[in-house]
PDB file of C-alpha atoms in Angstrom:
ATOM      1  CA  UNK A  24       0.000   0.000   0.000  1.00  0.00           C
ATOM      2  CA  UNK A  25       1.830   3.067  -1.273  1.00  0.00           C
ATOM      3  CA  UNK A  26       2.451   6.037   0.973  1.00  0.00           C
ATOM      4  CA  UNK A  27       4.972   8.071  -1.011  1.00  0.00           C
ATOM      5  CA  UNK A  28       7.988   7.430   1.269  1.00  0.00           C
ATOM      6  CA  UNK A  29      11.449   7.107  -0.256  1.00  0.00           C
ATOM      7  CA  UNK A  30      13.127   3.716   0.017  1.00  0.00           C
ATOM      8  CA  UNK A  31      16.307   1.808  -0.666  1.00  0.00           C
ATOM      9  CA  UNK A  32      14.640  -0.066  -3.545  1.00  0.00           C
ATOM     10  CA  UNK A  33      13.216   2.938  -5.389  1.00  0.00           C
ATOM     11  CA  UNK A  34       9.712   3.287  -6.810  1.00  0.00           C
ATOM     12  CA  UNK A  35       7.345   0.325  -6.715  1.00  0.00           C
ATOM     13  CA  UNK A  36       7.412  -1.552 -10.035  1.00  0.00           C
ATOM     14  CA  UNK A  37       5.404  -4.674  -9.130  1.00  0.00           C
ATOM     15  CA  UNK A  38       1.896  -5.020 -10.510  1.00  0.00           C
ATOM     16  CA  UNK A  39       0.445  -5.970  -7.118  1.00  0.00           C
ATOM     17  CA  UNK A  40       0.593  -4.430  -3.654  1.00  0.00           C
ATOM     18  CA  UNK A  41      -1.143  -5.566  -0.519  1.00  0.00           C
ATOM     19  CA  UNK A  42      -2.951  -3.991   2.402  1.00  0.00           C
ATOM     20  CA  UNK A  43       0.076  -2.991   4.452  1.00  0.00           C
ATOM     21  CA  UNK A  44       1.683   0.430   4.724  1.00  0.00           C
ATOM     22  CA  UNK A  45       4.944   0.505   2.788  1.00  0.00           C
ATOM     23  CA  UNK A  46       8.237   1.102   4.624  1.00  0.00           C
ATOM     24  CA  UNK A  47       6.510   1.601   7.958  1.00  0.00           C
ATOM     25  CA  UNK A  48       9.406   0.072   9.929  1.00  0.00           C
ATOM     26  CA  UNK A  49      12.434   0.157   7.647  1.00  0.00           C
ATOM     27  CA  UNK A  50      13.607   1.797   4.427  1.00  0.00           C
ATOM     28  CA  UNK A  51      14.823  -1.658   3.375  1.00  0.00           C
ATOM     29  CA  UNK A  52      11.561  -3.591   3.818  1.00  0.00           C
ATOM     30  CA  UNK A  53       8.478  -2.438   1.912  1.00  0.00           C
ATOM     31  CA  UNK A  54       5.879  -4.702   3.529  1.00  0.00           C
ATOM     32  CA  UNK A  55       7.288  -5.680   6.899  1.00  0.00           C
ATOM     33  CA  UNK A  56       4.735  -8.230   8.121  1.00  0.00           C
ATOM     34  CA  UNK A  57       4.245  -9.751   4.669  1.00  0.00           C
ATOM     35  CA  UNK A  58       8.010 -10.253   4.527  1.00  0.00           C
ATOM     36  CA  UNK A  59       8.772 -11.742   7.946  1.00  0.00           C
ATOM     37  CA  UNK A  60       5.696 -14.007   7.914  1.00  0.00           C
ATOM     38  CA  UNK A  61       7.493 -16.205   5.357  1.00  0.00           C
ATOM     39  CA  UNK A  62      10.100 -17.221   7.940  1.00  0.00           C
ATOM     40  CA  UNK A  63       7.545 -19.586   9.486  1.00  0.00           C
ATOM     41  CA  UNK A  64       7.148 -21.447   6.178  1.00  0.00           C
ATOM     42  CA  UNK A  65      10.921 -21.782   5.815  1.00  0.00           C
ATOM     43  CA  UNK A  66      11.227 -23.269   9.307  1.00  0.00           C
ATOM     44  CA  UNK A  67       8.416 -25.780   8.741  1.00  0.00           C
ATOM     45  CA  UNK A  68       9.811 -26.785   5.341  1.00  0.00           C
ATOM     46  CA  UNK A  69      13.259 -27.266   6.881  1.00  0.00           C
ATOM     47  CA  UNK A  70      11.801 -29.541   9.580  1.00  0.00           C
ATOM     48  CA  UNK A  71      10.026 -31.559   6.887  1.00  0.00           C
ATOM     49  CA  UNK A  72      13.213 -31.711   4.821  1.00  0.00           C
ATOM     50  CA  UNK A  73      15.243 -33.057   7.755  1.00  0.00           C
ATOM     51  CA  UNK A  74      12.625 -35.734   8.445  1.00  0.00           C
ATOM     52  CA  UNK A  75      12.459 -36.782   4.780  1.00  0.00           C
ATOM     53  CA  UNK A  76      16.253 -36.971   4.485  1.00  0.00           C
ATOM     54  CA  UNK A  77      16.787 -38.704   7.833  1.00  0.00           C
ATOM     55  CA  UNK A  78      14.372 -41.517   6.952  1.00  0.00           C
ATOM     56  CA  UNK A  79      15.474 -41.664   3.314  1.00  0.00           C
ATOM     57  CA  UNK A  80      12.153 -40.887   1.709  1.00  0.00           C
ATOM     58  CA  UNK A  81      12.111 -40.644  -2.063  1.00  0.00           C
ATOM     59  CA  UNK A  82      13.907 -37.636  -3.523  1.00  0.00           C
ATOM     60  CA  UNK A  83      10.607 -36.145  -4.684  1.00  0.00           C
ATOM     61  CA  UNK A  84       9.845 -35.199  -1.078  1.00  0.00           C
ATOM     62  CA  UNK A  85      13.267 -33.643  -0.588  1.00  0.00           C
ATOM     63  CA  UNK A  86      12.639 -31.541  -3.679  1.00  0.00           C
ATOM     64  CA  UNK A  87       9.133 -30.698  -2.452  1.00  0.00           C
ATOM     65  CA  UNK A  88      10.344 -29.330   0.878  1.00  0.00           C
ATOM     66  CA  UNK A  89      13.160 -27.419  -0.806  1.00  0.00           C
ATOM     67  CA  UNK A  90      10.630 -25.918  -3.234  1.00  0.00           C
ATOM     68  CA  UNK A  91       8.544 -24.718  -0.258  1.00  0.00           C
ATOM     69  CA  UNK A  92      11.637 -22.975   1.111  1.00  0.00           C
ATOM     70  CA  UNK A  93      12.518 -21.425  -2.253  1.00  0.00           C
ATOM     71  CA  UNK A  94       8.977 -20.134  -2.669  1.00  0.00           C
ATOM     72  CA  UNK A  95       9.013 -18.561   0.795  1.00  0.00           C
ATOM     73  CA  UNK A  96      12.384 -16.906   0.134  1.00  0.00           C
ATOM     74  CA  UNK A  97      11.080 -15.568  -3.181  1.00  0.00           C
ATOM     75  CA  UNK A  98       8.015 -14.219  -1.410  1.00  0.00           C
ATOM     76  CA  UNK A  99      10.206 -12.500   1.181  1.00  0.00           C
ATOM     77  CA  UNK A 100      12.230 -10.769  -1.528  1.00  0.00           C
ATOM     78  CA  UNK A 101       9.087  -9.703  -3.356  1.00  0.00           C
ATOM     79  CA  UNK A 102       7.336  -8.199  -0.346  1.00  0.00           C
ATOM     80  CA  UNK A 103      10.551  -6.590   0.878  1.00  0.00           C
ATOM     81  CA  UNK A 104      11.205  -4.809  -2.434  1.00  0.00           C
ATOM     82  CA  UNK A 105       7.916  -4.635  -4.384  1.00  0.00           C
ATOM     83  CA  UNK A 106       9.956  -4.840  -7.581  1.00  0.00           C
ATOM     84  CA  UNK A 107       8.807  -6.492 -10.781  1.00  0.00           C
ATOM     85  CA  UNK A 108      11.770  -8.886 -11.016  1.00  0.00           C
ATOM     86  CA  UNK A 109      11.219 -10.115  -7.457  1.00  0.00           C
ATOM     87  CA  UNK A 110       7.507 -10.503  -8.202  1.00  0.00           C
ATOM     88  CA  UNK A 111       8.490 -12.922 -10.977  1.00  0.00           C
ATOM     89  CA  UNK A 112      10.696 -14.704  -8.455  1.00  0.00           C
ATOM     90  CA  UNK A 113       7.634 -15.205  -6.272  1.00  0.00           C
ATOM     91  CA  UNK A 114       4.956 -16.061  -8.821  1.00  0.00           C
ATOM     92  CA  UNK A 115       6.899 -18.440 -11.068  1.00  0.00           C
ATOM     93  CA  UNK A 116       7.932 -20.771  -8.188  1.00  0.00           C
ATOM     94  CA  UNK A 117       4.287 -20.799  -7.082  1.00  0.00           C
ATOM     95  CA  UNK A 118       3.386 -22.468 -10.376  1.00  0.00           C
ATOM     96  CA  UNK A 119       6.403 -24.774 -10.294  1.00  0.00           C
ATOM     97  CA  UNK A 120       5.445 -25.926  -6.815  1.00  0.00           C
ATOM     98  CA  UNK A 121       1.899 -26.754  -7.946  1.00  0.00           C
ATOM     99  CA  UNK A 122       3.318 -28.788 -10.841  1.00  0.00           C
ATOM    100  CA  UNK A 123       5.498 -30.692  -8.386  1.00  0.00           C
ATOM    101  CA  UNK A 124       2.472 -31.451  -6.208  1.00  0.00           C
ATOM    102  CA  UNK A 125       0.629 -32.721  -9.278  1.00  0.00           C
ATOM    103  CA  UNK A 126       3.535 -35.035 -10.088  1.00  0.00           C
ATOM    104  CA  UNK A 127       3.604 -36.459  -6.566  1.00  0.00           C
ATOM    105  CA  UNK A 128      -0.169 -36.890  -6.497  1.00  0.00           C
ATOM    106  CA  UNK A 129      -0.716 -38.433  -9.928  1.00  0.00           C
ATOM    107  CA  UNK A 130       2.533 -40.219 -10.808  1.00  0.00           C
ATOM    108  CA  UNK A 131       1.933 -43.435  -8.774  1.00  0.00           C
ATOM    109  CA  UNK A 132      -0.882 -44.453 -11.152  1.00  0.00           C
ATOM    110  CA  UNK A 133       0.625 -42.992 -14.322  1.00  0.00           C
ATOM    111  CA  UNK A 134       1.566 -45.854 -16.644  1.00  0.00           C
ATOM    112  CA  UNK A 135       3.987 -43.900 -18.847  1.00  0.00           C
ATOM    113  CA  UNK A 136       6.452 -42.803 -16.166  1.00  0.00           C
ATOM    114  CA  UNK A 137       8.691 -40.594 -18.328  1.00  0.00           C
ATOM    115  CA  UNK A 138       5.922 -38.592 -19.978  1.00  0.00           C
ATOM    116  CA  UNK A 139       4.550 -36.856 -16.872  1.00  0.00           C
ATOM    117  CA  UNK A 140       7.797 -35.330 -15.544  1.00  0.00           C
ATOM    118  CA  UNK A 141       8.806 -34.365 -19.096  1.00  0.00           C
ATOM    119  CA  UNK A 142       5.489 -32.642 -19.739  1.00  0.00           C
ATOM    120  CA  UNK A 143       5.445 -30.858 -16.374  1.00  0.00           C
ATOM    121  CA  UNK A 144       9.055 -29.725 -16.798  1.00  0.00           C
ATOM    122  CA  UNK A 145       8.335 -28.289 -20.247  1.00  0.00           C
ATOM    123  CA  UNK A 146       5.119 -26.699 -19.013  1.00  0.00           C
ATOM    124  CA  UNK A 147       6.928 -25.017 -16.131  1.00  0.00           C
ATOM    125  CA  UNK A 148       9.742 -23.752 -18.367  1.00  0.00           C
ATOM    126  CA  UNK A 149       7.363 -22.389 -21.011  1.00  0.00           C
ATOM    127  CA  UNK A 150       5.226 -20.700 -18.365  1.00  0.00           C
ATOM    128  CA  UNK A 151       8.278 -19.005 -16.834  1.00  0.00           C
ATOM    129  CA  UNK A 152       9.316 -17.559 -20.202  1.00  0.00           C
ATOM    130  CA  UNK A 153       5.828 -16.487 -21.263  1.00  0.00           C
ATOM    131  CA  UNK A 154       5.017 -14.993 -17.848  1.00  0.00           C
ATOM    132  CA  UNK A 155       8.242 -12.973 -17.855  1.00  0.00           C
ATOM    133  CA  UNK A 156       7.326 -11.471 -21.228  1.00  0.00           C
ATOM    134  CA  UNK A 157       3.551 -11.002 -20.968  1.00  0.00           C
ATOM    135  CA  UNK A 158       3.433 -10.312 -17.214  1.00  0.00           C
ATOM    136  CA  UNK A 159       0.080 -11.883 -16.496  1.00  0.00           C
ATOM    137  CA  UNK A 160      -2.036 -10.099 -13.910  1.00  0.00           C
ATOM    138  CA  UNK A 161      -5.443 -11.568 -13.187  1.00  0.00           C
ATOM    139  CA  UNK A 162      -4.558 -14.333 -15.636  1.00  0.00           C
ATOM    140  CA  UNK A 163      -1.831 -15.550 -13.302  1.00  0.00           C
ATOM    141  CA  UNK A 164      -4.235 -15.732 -10.373  1.00  0.00           C
ATOM    142  CA  UNK A 165      -6.829 -17.656 -12.413  1.00  0.00           C
ATOM    143  CA  UNK A 166      -4.146 -20.028 -13.694  1.00  0.00           C
ATOM    144  CA  UNK A 167      -2.821 -20.642 -10.171  1.00  0.00           C
ATOM    145  CA  UNK A 168      -6.307 -21.303  -8.773  1.00  0.00           C
ATOM    146  CA  UNK A 169      -6.958 -23.837 -11.542  1.00  0.00           C
ATOM    147  CA  UNK A 170      -3.722 -25.672 -10.698  1.00  0.00           C
ATOM    148  CA  UNK A 171      -4.722 -25.717  -7.027  1.00  0.00           C
ATOM    149  CA  UNK A 172      -8.145 -27.114  -7.855  1.00  0.00           C
ATOM    150  CA  UNK A 173      -6.596 -29.864  -9.980  1.00  0.00           C
ATOM    151  CA  UNK A 174      -4.909 -31.210  -6.842  1.00  0.00           C
ATOM    152  CA  UNK A 175      -8.100 -31.596  -4.843  1.00  0.00           C
ATOM    153  CA  UNK A 176      -9.684 -34.652  -6.532  1.00  0.00           C
ATOM    154  CA  UNK A 177      -6.537 -36.686  -5.988  1.00  0.00           C
ATOM    155  CA  UNK A 178      -6.136 -35.472  -2.406  1.00  0.00           C
ATOM    156  CA  UNK A 179      -9.738 -36.495  -1.786  1.00  0.00           C
ATOM    157  CA  UNK A 180      -9.084 -39.941  -3.259  1.00  0.00           C
ATOM    158  CA  UNK A 181      -6.141 -40.417  -0.916  1.00  0.00           C
ATOM    159  CA  UNK A 182      -8.274 -39.215   1.982  1.00  0.00           C
ATOM    160  CA  UNK A 183     -11.167 -41.641   1.434  1.00  0.00           C
ATOM    161  CA  UNK A 184      -8.727 -44.553   1.115  1.00  0.00           C
ATOM    162  CA  UNK A 185      -6.936 -43.660   4.338  1.00  0.00           C
ATOM    163  CA  UNK A 186      -7.956 -45.626   7.412  1.00  0.00           C
ATOM    164  CA  UNK A 187      -5.510 -44.033   9.830  1.00  0.00           C
ATOM    165  CA  UNK A 188      -7.244 -41.479  12.084  1.00  0.00           C
ATOM    166  CA  UNK A 189      -4.113 -39.332  12.482  1.00  0.00           C
ATOM    167  CA  UNK A 190      -3.590 -39.159   8.720  1.00  0.00           C
ATOM    168  CA  UNK A 191      -7.244 -38.251   8.220  1.00  0.00           C
ATOM    169  CA  UNK A 192      -6.763 -35.441  10.739  1.00  0.00           C
ATOM    170  CA  UNK A 193      -3.860 -34.123   8.663  1.00  0.00           C
ATOM    171  CA  UNK A 194      -6.051 -34.030   5.564  1.00  0.00           C
ATOM    172  CA  UNK A 195      -8.729 -32.107   7.470  1.00  0.00           C
ATOM    173  CA  UNK A 196      -6.122 -29.643   8.743  1.00  0.00           C
ATOM    174  CA  UNK A 197      -4.959 -29.202   5.159  1.00  0.00           C
ATOM    175  CA  UNK A 198      -8.483 -28.226   4.070  1.00  0.00           C
ATOM    176  CA  UNK A 199      -9.017 -26.019   7.135  1.00  0.00           C
ATOM    177  CA  UNK A 200      -5.800 -24.024   6.691  1.00  0.00           C
ATOM    178  CA  UNK A 201      -6.400 -23.666   2.953  1.00  0.00           C
ATOM    179  CA  UNK A 202      -9.943 -22.387   3.517  1.00  0.00           C
ATOM    180  CA  UNK A 203      -9.051 -20.000   6.339  1.00  0.00           C
ATOM    181  CA  UNK A 204      -5.955 -18.739   4.541  1.00  0.00           C
ATOM    182  CA  UNK A 205      -7.942 -18.075   1.367  1.00  0.00           C
ATOM    183  CA  UNK A 206     -10.457 -16.049   3.376  1.00  0.00           C
ATOM    184  CA  UNK A 207      -7.649 -13.952   4.869  1.00  0.00           C
ATOM    185  CA  UNK A 208      -6.215 -13.342   1.383  1.00  0.00           C
ATOM    186  CA  UNK A 209      -9.646 -12.455  -0.029  1.00  0.00           C
ATOM    187  CA  UNK A 210     -10.588  -9.970   2.690  1.00  0.00           C
ATOM    188  CA  UNK A 211      -7.154  -8.356   2.593  1.00  0.00           C
ATOM    189  CA  UNK A 212      -7.505  -7.760  -1.153  1.00  0.00           C
ATOM    190  CA  UNK A 213     -11.179  -6.843  -1.397  1.00  0.00           C
ATOM    191  CA  UNK A 214     -11.693  -4.797   1.764  1.00  0.00           C
ATOM    192  CA  UNK A 215      -8.338  -3.038   1.990  1.00  0.00           C
ATOM    193  CA  UNK A 216      -9.868   0.480   2.029  1.00  0.00           C
ATOM    194  CA  UNK A 217     -12.074  -0.388   4.979  1.00  0.00           C
ATOM    195  CA  UNK A 218      -9.292  -2.234   6.802  1.00  0.00           C
ATOM    196  CA  UNK A 219      -6.911   0.703   6.357  1.00  0.00           C
ATOM    197  CA  UNK A 220      -9.221   2.865   8.477  1.00  0.00           C
ATOM    198  CA  UNK A 221      -9.180   0.412  11.391  1.00  0.00           C
ATOM    199  CA  UNK A 222      -7.015   1.215  14.454  1.00  0.00           C
ATOM    200  CA  UNK A 223      -5.173  -2.094  13.964  1.00  0.00           C
ATOM    201  CA  UNK A 224      -4.512  -3.779  10.623  1.00  0.00           C
ATOM    202  CA  UNK A 225      -5.062  -7.556  11.021  1.00  0.00           C
ATOM    203  CA  UNK A 226      -2.430  -8.157   8.294  1.00  0.00           C
ATOM    204  CA  UNK A 227      -4.540 -10.582   6.294  1.00  0.00           C
ATOM    205  CA  UNK A 228      -1.853 -11.330   3.726  1.00  0.00           C
ATOM    206  CA  UNK A 229       0.696 -12.119   6.423  1.00  0.00           C
ATOM    207  CA  UNK A 230      -1.870 -14.461   7.993  1.00  0.00           C
ATOM    208  CA  UNK A 231      -2.255 -16.052   4.556  1.00  0.00           C
ATOM    209  CA  UNK A 232       1.498 -16.741   4.559  1.00  0.00           C
ATOM    210  CA  UNK A 233       1.398 -18.296   8.029  1.00  0.00           C
ATOM    211  CA  UNK A 234      -1.591 -20.480   7.204  1.00  0.00           C
ATOM    212  CA  UNK A 235      -0.106 -21.529   3.855  1.00  0.00           C
ATOM    213  CA  UNK A 236       3.078 -22.517   5.645  1.00  0.00           C
ATOM    214  CA  UNK A 237       1.020 -24.836   7.831  1.00  0.00           C
ATOM    215  CA  UNK A 238      -0.997 -25.924   4.799  1.00  0.00           C
ATOM    216  CA  UNK A 239       2.107 -27.010   2.895  1.00  0.00           C
ATOM    217  CA  UNK A 240       3.478 -28.828   5.937  1.00  0.00           C
ATOM    218  CA  UNK A 241       0.231 -30.728   6.508  1.00  0.00           C
ATOM    219  CA  UNK A 242      -0.060 -31.546   2.799  1.00  0.00           C
ATOM    220  CA  UNK A 243       3.538 -32.774   2.588  1.00  0.00           C
ATOM    221  CA  UNK A 244       3.196 -34.898   5.715  1.00  0.00           C
ATOM    222  CA  UNK A 245      -0.072 -36.432   4.498  1.00  0.00           C
ATOM    223  CA  UNK A 246       1.429 -37.214   1.084  1.00  0.00           C
ATOM    224  CA  UNK A 247       4.503 -38.764   2.692  1.00  0.00           C
ATOM    225  CA  UNK A 248       2.222 -40.982   4.781  1.00  0.00           C
ATOM    226  CA  UNK A 249       0.216 -42.080   1.728  1.00  0.00           C
ATOM    227  CA  UNK A 250       3.351 -42.767  -0.304  1.00  0.00           C
ATOM    228  CA  UNK A 251       4.876 -44.777   2.545  1.00  0.00           C
ATOM    229  CA  UNK A 252       1.704 -46.864   2.657  1.00  0.00           C
ATOM    230  CA  UNK A 253       2.000 -47.510  -1.084  1.00  0.00           C
ATOM    231  CA  UNK A 254       5.600 -48.652  -0.594  1.00  0.00           C
ATOM    232  CA  UNK A 255       4.758 -50.878   2.382  1.00  0.00           C
ATOM    233  CA  UNK A 256       6.828 -48.895   4.883  1.00  0.00           C
ATOM    234  CA  UNK A 257       4.357 -49.176   7.810  1.00  0.00           C
ATOM    235  CA  UNK A 258       3.998 -45.406   8.349  1.00  0.00           C
ATOM    236  CA  UNK A 259       2.781 -43.856  11.582  1.00  0.00           C
ATOM    237  CA  UNK A 260       1.946 -40.257  12.420  1.00  0.00           C
ATOM    238  CA  UNK A 261       3.841 -39.208  15.525  1.00  0.00           C
ATOM    239  CA  UNK A 262       4.217 -35.809  17.135  1.00  0.00           C
ATOM    240  CA  UNK A 263       7.330 -33.821  17.875  1.00  0.00           C
ATOM    241  CA  UNK A 264       6.956 -32.214  21.322  1.00  0.00           C
ATOM    242  CA  UNK A 265       3.302 -33.320  21.163  1.00  0.00           C
ATOM    243  CA  UNK A 266       2.596 -30.513  18.685  1.00  0.00           C
ATOM    244  CA  UNK A 267       4.109 -30.987  15.230  1.00  0.00           C
ATOM    245  CA  UNK A 268       3.128 -34.154  13.318  1.00  0.00           C
ATOM    246  CA  UNK A 269       5.569 -36.074  11.162  1.00  0.00           C
ATOM    247  CA  UNK A 270       5.734 -39.475   9.499  1.00  0.00           C
ATOM    248  CA  UNK A 271       7.741 -42.297  11.033  1.00  0.00           C
ATOM    249  CA  UNK A 272       8.384 -45.323   8.837  1.00  0.00           C
ATOM    250  CA  UNK A 273       9.864 -48.802   9.105  1.00  0.00           C
ATOM    251  CA  UNK A 274      11.304 -49.973   5.815  1.00  0.00           C
ATOM    252  CA  UNK A 275      11.713 -53.693   5.181  1.00  0.00           C
ATOM    253  CA  UNK A 276      15.353 -54.752   5.456  1.00  0.00           C
ATOM    254  CA  UNK A 277      15.466 -55.495   1.718  1.00  0.00           C
ATOM    255  CA  UNK A 278      14.901 -51.751   1.057  1.00  0.00           C
TER     256      UNK A 278
END
């Protein structure tokens, strides 16, 4: 939300701003809360990465957690600078991450194993080039929502075939955080003028970041559980410090 202050990064060149006063706390950070709220996602993704690596899950889950971290870092740079280049560094990884989720969700039943990763890789590369040239606005948001919706049928299929109560709870938390986070994003965008007149700004977009960090963690953990079941690794959902769920597996000795 522009206020005319000078800054280290110069004039705003991004096509989107959010409902937070620019440079309210530092000349180096345009949207303070929208920037620091990404740290939570990085921490959760790092915890998931350590668990996946320690138990030697498939590399797809290592890449997934790393992609969550890259996306959060890109978002931090974007909200800190509000520059067009950094906006690309936020939006393009958002699409790449959705393509990676689609691969993890659909590849177990895909009979032609080389075609899916090849197609998704080409799709992601072409999108990055086209988006950098055409600079989609509302088109990007519509495209991203469609990719998100394409995940849901498969997530639902995994959910209805899951008999573990703890895993089912993860799936419900995934839906809950996605729904609540989307509401925060929507109200922050649509009712910014009204919110700006309030004594305290609830920082809806920052809340979106926090909830999406949880959303990605719950989704990743649920998918790791389902994949471990497919591989016969006897997965269990256990809790770190009785708060944070993660998947514990027991691989057969032959693996």
